[in-house]
């Protein structure tokens, strides 16, 4: 699994919950400014996000930022799929069984993988999920973007869409120091959001 580099998407290290929390908190504090040191809610949010990422064995946890938008969190991972079927079937199932859905659409990535895109906008903010189906193996890459504030939603969703569009599901030997099997991927900067997992 390979991801393209997308400026504005800054991944955090997933070696341990503590390291993930520290990096995510530092990124969030930088965006919040000088008052961040006194904001206990910011640290609690970083802890919660790090714990969720590790519980779900995520391959990616990243902060997505755009100058005209509230920052958003992006979490991604690969999940087994027993009967992947067609993207249209999956989209129809999601639309019928999931409350609060604003829009469900089908598309293809730049490499031709089918993807189902689900958008929810509600009181807890805006959320986008993209499920990229692997036509050669019983698995899917699931990307979830969440913006609690929702300001500039189209801008951060566009950055996440660029990342999803460039995903490569072809099997390849992992690069040195990247996730292979149960290992974790290294962190990086917005210019280094590319990786394999």
PDB file of C-alpha atoms in Angstrom:
ATOM      1  CA  UNK A   1       0.000   0.000   0.000  1.00  0.00           C
ATOM      2  CA  UNK A   2       1.537   3.288  -1.094  1.00  0.00           C
ATOM      3  CA  UNK A   3       0.275   6.846  -0.611  1.00  0.00           C
ATOM      4  CA  UNK A   4       1.319   9.984  -2.496  1.00  0.00           C
ATOM      5  CA  UNK A   5       2.842  13.039  -0.838  1.00  0.00           C
ATOM      6  CA  UNK A   6       0.203  15.750  -0.411  1.00  0.00           C
ATOM      7  CA  UNK A   7       1.217  19.170   0.980  1.00  0.00           C
ATOM      8  CA  UNK A   8      -1.113  20.072   3.855  1.00  0.00           C
ATOM      9  CA  UNK A   9      -1.386  16.496   5.138  1.00  0.00           C
ATOM     10  CA  UNK A  10       1.024  15.872   8.012  1.00  0.00           C
ATOM     11  CA  UNK A  11       1.191  12.288   9.301  1.00  0.00           C
ATOM     12  CA  UNK A  12       2.181  11.475  12.863  1.00  0.00           C
ATOM     13  CA  UNK A  13       4.308   8.581  14.028  1.00  0.00           C
ATOM     14  CA  UNK A  14       2.407   5.419  14.996  1.00  0.00           C
ATOM     15  CA  UNK A  15       5.184   3.614  16.907  1.00  0.00           C
ATOM     16  CA  UNK A  16       3.410   3.995  20.272  1.00  0.00           C
ATOM     17  CA  UNK A  17       0.342   5.680  21.732  1.00  0.00           C
ATOM     18  CA  UNK A  18       2.599   8.037  23.700  1.00  0.00           C
ATOM     19  CA  UNK A  19       4.621   9.129  20.669  1.00  0.00           C
ATOM     20  CA  UNK A  20       1.494   9.514  18.527  1.00  0.00           C
ATOM     21  CA  UNK A  21      -0.131  11.608  21.266  1.00  0.00           C
ATOM     22  CA  UNK A  22       2.936  13.836  21.666  1.00  0.00           C
ATOM     23  CA  UNK A  23       3.313  14.511  17.930  1.00  0.00           C
ATOM     24  CA  UNK A  24      -0.391  15.091  17.379  1.00  0.00           C
ATOM     25  CA  UNK A  25      -0.622  17.398  20.400  1.00  0.00           C
ATOM     26  CA  UNK A  26       2.377  19.413  19.167  1.00  0.00           C
ATOM     27  CA  UNK A  27       0.786  19.825  15.716  1.00  0.00           C
ATOM     28  CA  UNK A  28      -2.567  20.840  17.167  1.00  0.00           C
ATOM     29  CA  UNK A  29      -0.915  23.261  19.622  1.00  0.00           C
ATOM     30  CA  UNK A  30       1.050  24.904  16.805  1.00  0.00           C
ATOM     31  CA  UNK A  31      -2.199  25.613  15.000  1.00  0.00           C
ATOM     32  CA  UNK A  32      -3.942  26.856  18.131  1.00  0.00           C
ATOM     33  CA  UNK A  33      -1.205  29.357  18.998  1.00  0.00           C
ATOM     34  CA  UNK A  34       0.079  30.684  22.336  1.00  0.00           C
ATOM     35  CA  UNK A  35      -3.082  29.803  24.298  1.00  0.00           C
ATOM     36  CA  UNK A  36      -2.679  26.097  23.509  1.00  0.00           C
ATOM     37  CA  UNK A  37      -0.470  25.444  26.559  1.00  0.00           C
ATOM     38  CA  UNK A  38      -3.448  26.165  28.841  1.00  0.00           C
ATOM     39  CA  UNK A  39      -5.965  24.129  26.812  1.00  0.00           C
ATOM     40  CA  UNK A  40      -6.472  20.771  28.552  1.00  0.00           C
ATOM     41  CA  UNK A  41      -9.093  19.806  25.972  1.00  0.00           C
ATOM     42  CA  UNK A  42      -6.450  19.880  23.252  1.00  0.00           C
ATOM     43  CA  UNK A  43      -4.312  17.284  25.012  1.00  0.00           C
ATOM     44  CA  UNK A  44      -7.369  15.123  25.748  1.00  0.00           C
ATOM     45  CA  UNK A  45      -8.319  15.235  22.057  1.00  0.00           C
ATOM     46  CA  UNK A  46      -4.793  14.173  21.054  1.00  0.00           C
ATOM     47  CA  UNK A  47      -4.868  11.266  23.526  1.00  0.00           C
ATOM     48  CA  UNK A  48      -8.287  10.122  22.290  1.00  0.00           C
ATOM     49  CA  UNK A  49      -7.249  10.261  18.617  1.00  0.00           C
ATOM     50  CA  UNK A  50      -4.003   8.398  19.291  1.00  0.00           C
ATOM     51  CA  UNK A  51      -5.797   5.670  21.232  1.00  0.00           C
ATOM     52  CA  UNK A  52      -8.391   5.215  18.486  1.00  0.00           C
ATOM     53  CA  UNK A  53      -5.687   5.011  15.807  1.00  0.00           C
ATOM     54  CA  UNK A  54      -3.810   2.327  17.742  1.00  0.00           C
ATOM     55  CA  UNK A  55      -6.952   0.359  18.649  1.00  0.00           C
ATOM     56  CA  UNK A  56      -7.931   0.287  14.972  1.00  0.00           C
ATOM     57  CA  UNK A  57      -4.375  -0.573  13.908  1.00  0.00           C
ATOM     58  CA  UNK A  58      -4.394   2.398  11.560  1.00  0.00           C
ATOM     59  CA  UNK A  59      -1.749   2.721   8.902  1.00  0.00           C
ATOM     60  CA  UNK A  60      -2.085   6.501   8.856  1.00  0.00           C
ATOM     61  CA  UNK A  61      -3.109   9.217  11.312  1.00  0.00           C
ATOM     62  CA  UNK A  62      -2.593  12.724   9.990  1.00  0.00           C
ATOM     63  CA  UNK A  63      -3.560  16.335  10.488  1.00  0.00           C
ATOM     64  CA  UNK A  64      -5.025  17.970   7.382  1.00  0.00           C
ATOM     65  CA  UNK A  65      -4.695  21.731   7.218  1.00  0.00           C
ATOM     66  CA  UNK A  66      -5.572  24.447   4.728  1.00  0.00           C
ATOM     67  CA  UNK A  67      -5.231  28.185   5.265  1.00  0.00           C
ATOM     68  CA  UNK A  68      -8.972  28.727   4.676  1.00  0.00           C
ATOM     69  CA  UNK A  69     -10.230  25.867   6.855  1.00  0.00           C
ATOM     70  CA  UNK A  70     -10.367  24.414  10.332  1.00  0.00           C
ATOM     71  CA  UNK A  71      -7.859  21.575  10.699  1.00  0.00           C
ATOM     72  CA  UNK A  72      -9.204  18.057  10.268  1.00  0.00           C
ATOM     73  CA  UNK A  73      -7.998  14.616  11.272  1.00  0.00           C
ATOM     74  CA  UNK A  74      -7.470  11.820   8.776  1.00  0.00           C
ATOM     75  CA  UNK A  75      -7.225   8.178   9.800  1.00  0.00           C
ATOM     76  CA  UNK A  76      -6.759   5.314   7.363  1.00  0.00           C
ATOM     77  CA  UNK A  77      -6.289   1.585   7.420  1.00  0.00           C
ATOM     78  CA  UNK A  78      -6.736  -1.594   5.443  1.00  0.00           C
ATOM     79  CA  UNK A  79      -9.604  -3.908   6.368  1.00  0.00           C
ATOM     80  CA  UNK A  80     -10.511  -7.389   5.139  1.00  0.00           C
ATOM     81  CA  UNK A  81     -13.613  -7.617   2.962  1.00  0.00           C
ATOM     82  CA  UNK A  82     -15.292 -11.023   2.615  1.00  0.00           C
ATOM     83  CA  UNK A  83     -17.375 -10.235  -0.463  1.00  0.00           C
ATOM     84  CA  UNK A  84     -16.326  -6.892  -1.931  1.00  0.00           C
ATOM     85  CA  UNK A  85     -18.861  -6.931  -4.787  1.00  0.00           C
ATOM     86  CA  UNK A  86     -19.185  -3.771  -6.836  1.00  0.00           C
ATOM     87  CA  UNK A  87     -18.694  -0.216  -5.611  1.00  0.00           C
ATOM     88  CA  UNK A  88     -22.276   0.628  -6.603  1.00  0.00           C
ATOM     89  CA  UNK A  89     -23.579  -2.221  -4.417  1.00  0.00           C
ATOM     90  CA  UNK A  90     -21.514  -1.022  -1.466  1.00  0.00           C
ATOM     91  CA  UNK A  91     -22.721   2.565  -1.950  1.00  0.00           C
ATOM     92  CA  UNK A  92     -26.345   1.421  -2.057  1.00  0.00           C
ATOM     93  CA  UNK A  93     -25.875  -0.659   1.120  1.00  0.00           C
ATOM     94  CA  UNK A  94     -24.254   2.238   3.008  1.00  0.00           C
ATOM     95  CA  UNK A  95     -26.945   4.717   1.949  1.00  0.00           C
ATOM     96  CA  UNK A  96     -29.712   2.355   3.078  1.00  0.00           C
ATOM     97  CA  UNK A  97     -28.238   1.280   6.415  1.00  0.00           C
ATOM     98  CA  UNK A  98     -26.391   4.310   7.805  1.00  0.00           C
ATOM     99  CA  UNK A  99     -28.271   7.240   9.383  1.00  0.00           C
ATOM    100  CA  UNK A 100     -27.204  10.841   8.825  1.00  0.00           C
ATOM    101  CA  UNK A 101     -25.679  10.297   5.379  1.00  0.00           C
ATOM    102  CA  UNK A 102     -25.706  13.436   3.275  1.00  0.00           C
ATOM    103  CA  UNK A 103     -24.264  11.991   0.091  1.00  0.00           C
ATOM    104  CA  UNK A 104     -22.938   8.678  -1.263  1.00  0.00           C
ATOM    105  CA  UNK A 105     -21.076   8.596  -4.559  1.00  0.00           C
ATOM    106  CA  UNK A 106     -18.949   6.196  -6.569  1.00  0.00           C
ATOM    107  CA  UNK A 107     -15.735   7.066  -8.374  1.00  0.00           C
ATOM    108  CA  UNK A 108     -12.393   5.607  -9.412  1.00  0.00           C
ATOM    109  CA  UNK A 109      -8.931   6.534  -8.220  1.00  0.00           C
ATOM    110  CA  UNK A 110      -6.264   7.655 -10.674  1.00  0.00           C
ATOM    111  CA  UNK A 111      -5.104   4.007 -10.805  1.00  0.00           C
ATOM    112  CA  UNK A 112      -8.611   2.756 -11.585  1.00  0.00           C
ATOM    113  CA  UNK A 113      -9.574   1.350  -8.174  1.00  0.00           C
ATOM    114  CA  UNK A 114     -13.299   1.653  -7.401  1.00  0.00           C
ATOM    115  CA  UNK A 115     -14.045   3.929  -4.449  1.00  0.00           C
ATOM    116  CA  UNK A 116     -17.222   4.683  -2.509  1.00  0.00           C
ATOM    117  CA  UNK A 117     -17.337   8.160  -0.944  1.00  0.00           C
ATOM    118  CA  UNK A 118     -19.689   8.885   1.955  1.00  0.00           C
ATOM    119  CA  UNK A 119     -20.239  12.359   3.423  1.00  0.00           C
ATOM    120  CA  UNK A 120     -21.960  13.234   6.707  1.00  0.00           C
ATOM    121  CA  UNK A 121     -22.469  16.764   7.984  1.00  0.00           C
ATOM    122  CA  UNK A 122     -24.090  17.207  11.385  1.00  0.00           C
ATOM    123  CA  UNK A 123     -23.827  18.776  14.819  1.00  0.00           C
ATOM    124  CA  UNK A 124     -20.503  17.042  15.526  1.00  0.00           C
ATOM    125  CA  UNK A 125     -18.912  18.498  12.395  1.00  0.00           C
ATOM    126  CA  UNK A 126     -18.251  17.127   8.945  1.00  0.00           C
ATOM    127  CA  UNK A 127     -17.039  13.638   8.101  1.00  0.00           C
ATOM    128  CA  UNK A 128     -15.983  12.012   4.869  1.00  0.00           C
ATOM    129  CA  UNK A 129     -15.238   8.329   4.382  1.00  0.00           C
ATOM    130  CA  UNK A 130     -13.678   6.879   1.270  1.00  0.00           C
ATOM    131  CA  UNK A 131     -13.588   3.106   0.824  1.00  0.00           C
ATOM    132  CA  UNK A 132     -11.154   2.017  -1.897  1.00  0.00           C
ATOM    133  CA  UNK A 133     -11.819  -1.550  -3.031  1.00  0.00           C
ATOM    134  CA  UNK A 134      -8.929  -3.777  -4.032  1.00  0.00           C
ATOM    135  CA  UNK A 135     -10.083  -5.716  -7.115  1.00  0.00           C
ATOM    136  CA  UNK A 136      -7.316  -8.314  -6.709  1.00  0.00           C
ATOM    137  CA  UNK A 137      -7.581  -9.137  -3.001  1.00  0.00           C
ATOM    138  CA  UNK A 138     -10.420  -9.373  -0.438  1.00  0.00           C
ATOM    139  CA  UNK A 139      -9.598  -6.059   1.253  1.00  0.00           C
ATOM    140  CA  UNK A 140     -10.341  -2.347   1.170  1.00  0.00           C
ATOM    141  CA  UNK A 141      -8.502   0.782   2.247  1.00  0.00           C
ATOM    142  CA  UNK A 142     -10.750   2.941   4.431  1.00  0.00           C
ATOM    143  CA  UNK A 143     -10.017   6.658   4.860  1.00  0.00           C
ATOM    144  CA  UNK A 144     -11.964   8.752   7.404  1.00  0.00           C
ATOM    145  CA  UNK A 145     -11.636  12.549   7.512  1.00  0.00           C
ATOM    146  CA  UNK A 146     -13.249  14.466  10.390  1.00  0.00           C
ATOM    147  CA  UNK A 147     -13.496  18.212  10.913  1.00  0.00           C
ATOM    148  CA  UNK A 148     -15.155  19.128  14.226  1.00  0.00           C
ATOM    149  CA  UNK A 149     -15.664  22.756  13.171  1.00  0.00           C
ATOM    150  CA  UNK A 150     -16.471  22.226   9.506  1.00  0.00           C
ATOM    151  CA  UNK A 151     -15.186  25.643   8.346  1.00  0.00           C
ATOM    152  CA  UNK A 152     -13.549  25.270   4.939  1.00  0.00           C
ATOM    153  CA  UNK A 153     -14.770  21.687   4.645  1.00  0.00           C
ATOM    154  CA  UNK A 154     -14.423  21.583   0.867  1.00  0.00           C
ATOM    155  CA  UNK A 155     -10.764  22.598   1.069  1.00  0.00           C
ATOM    156  CA  UNK A 156      -9.690  19.902   3.548  1.00  0.00           C
ATOM    157  CA  UNK A 157     -11.903  17.307   1.837  1.00  0.00           C
ATOM    158  CA  UNK A 158     -10.154  18.183  -1.435  1.00  0.00           C
ATOM    159  CA  UNK A 159      -6.732  17.524   0.119  1.00  0.00           C
ATOM    160  CA  UNK A 160      -7.915  14.162   1.454  1.00  0.00           C
ATOM    161  CA  UNK A 161      -9.395  13.398  -1.967  1.00  0.00           C
ATOM    162  CA  UNK A 162      -6.005  14.002  -3.587  1.00  0.00           C
ATOM    163  CA  UNK A 163      -4.440  11.484  -1.202  1.00  0.00           C
ATOM    164  CA  UNK A 164      -7.169   8.883  -1.830  1.00  0.00           C
ATOM    165  CA  UNK A 165      -6.997   9.381  -5.599  1.00  0.00           C
ATOM    166  CA  UNK A 166      -3.303   8.486  -5.593  1.00  0.00           C
ATOM    167  CA  UNK A 167      -3.455   5.356  -3.429  1.00  0.00           C
ATOM    168  CA  UNK A 168      -1.623   2.345  -4.852  1.00  0.00           C
ATOM    169  CA  UNK A 169      -2.897  -1.049  -3.673  1.00  0.00           C
ATOM    170  CA  UNK A 170      -0.430  -3.117  -5.683  1.00  0.00           C
ATOM    171  CA  UNK A 171       1.770  -5.446  -3.641  1.00  0.00           C
ATOM    172  CA  UNK A 172       5.316  -4.195  -3.208  1.00  0.00           C
ATOM    173  CA  UNK A 173       8.160  -4.721  -0.808  1.00  0.00           C
ATOM    174  CA  UNK A 174       7.908  -2.171   1.998  1.00  0.00           C
ATOM    175  CA  UNK A 175      10.445   0.598   2.082  1.00  0.00           C
ATOM    176  CA  UNK A 176      13.008   0.460   4.911  1.00  0.00           C
ATOM    177  CA  UNK A 177      11.502   1.695   8.175  1.00  0.00           C
ATOM    178  CA  UNK A 178       7.890   1.561   6.986  1.00  0.00           C
ATOM    179  CA  UNK A 179       5.033  -0.630   8.086  1.00  0.00           C
ATOM    180  CA  UNK A 180       5.286  -4.276   7.150  1.00  0.00           C
ATOM    181  CA  UNK A 181       2.926  -6.732   8.751  1.00  0.00           C
ATOM    182  CA  UNK A 182       2.238  -5.452  12.261  1.00  0.00           C
ATOM    183  CA  UNK A 183       4.870  -2.683  12.303  1.00  0.00           C
ATOM    184  CA  UNK A 184       3.995   0.990  12.236  1.00  0.00           C
ATOM    185  CA  UNK A 185       4.781   3.677   9.685  1.00  0.00           C
ATOM    186  CA  UNK A 186       7.084   6.562  10.532  1.00  0.00           C
ATOM    187  CA  UNK A 187       5.844  10.115  10.886  1.00  0.00           C
ATOM    188  CA  UNK A 188       6.725  12.891   8.534  1.00  0.00           C
ATOM    189  CA  UNK A 189       5.991  16.380   7.372  1.00  0.00           C
ATOM    190  CA  UNK A 190       3.363  17.675   5.002  1.00  0.00           C
ATOM    191  CA  UNK A 191       5.808  17.240   2.139  1.00  0.00           C
ATOM    192  CA  UNK A 192       6.479  13.629   3.211  1.00  0.00           C
ATOM    193  CA  UNK A 193       2.973  12.249   3.614  1.00  0.00           C
ATOM    194  CA  UNK A 194       3.819   9.515   1.127  1.00  0.00           C
ATOM    195  CA  UNK A 195       4.337   6.097   2.598  1.00  0.00           C
ATOM    196  CA  UNK A 196       3.512   2.415   2.481  1.00  0.00           C
ATOM    197  CA  UNK A 197       1.490   0.360   4.945  1.00  0.00           C
TER     198      UNK A 197
END
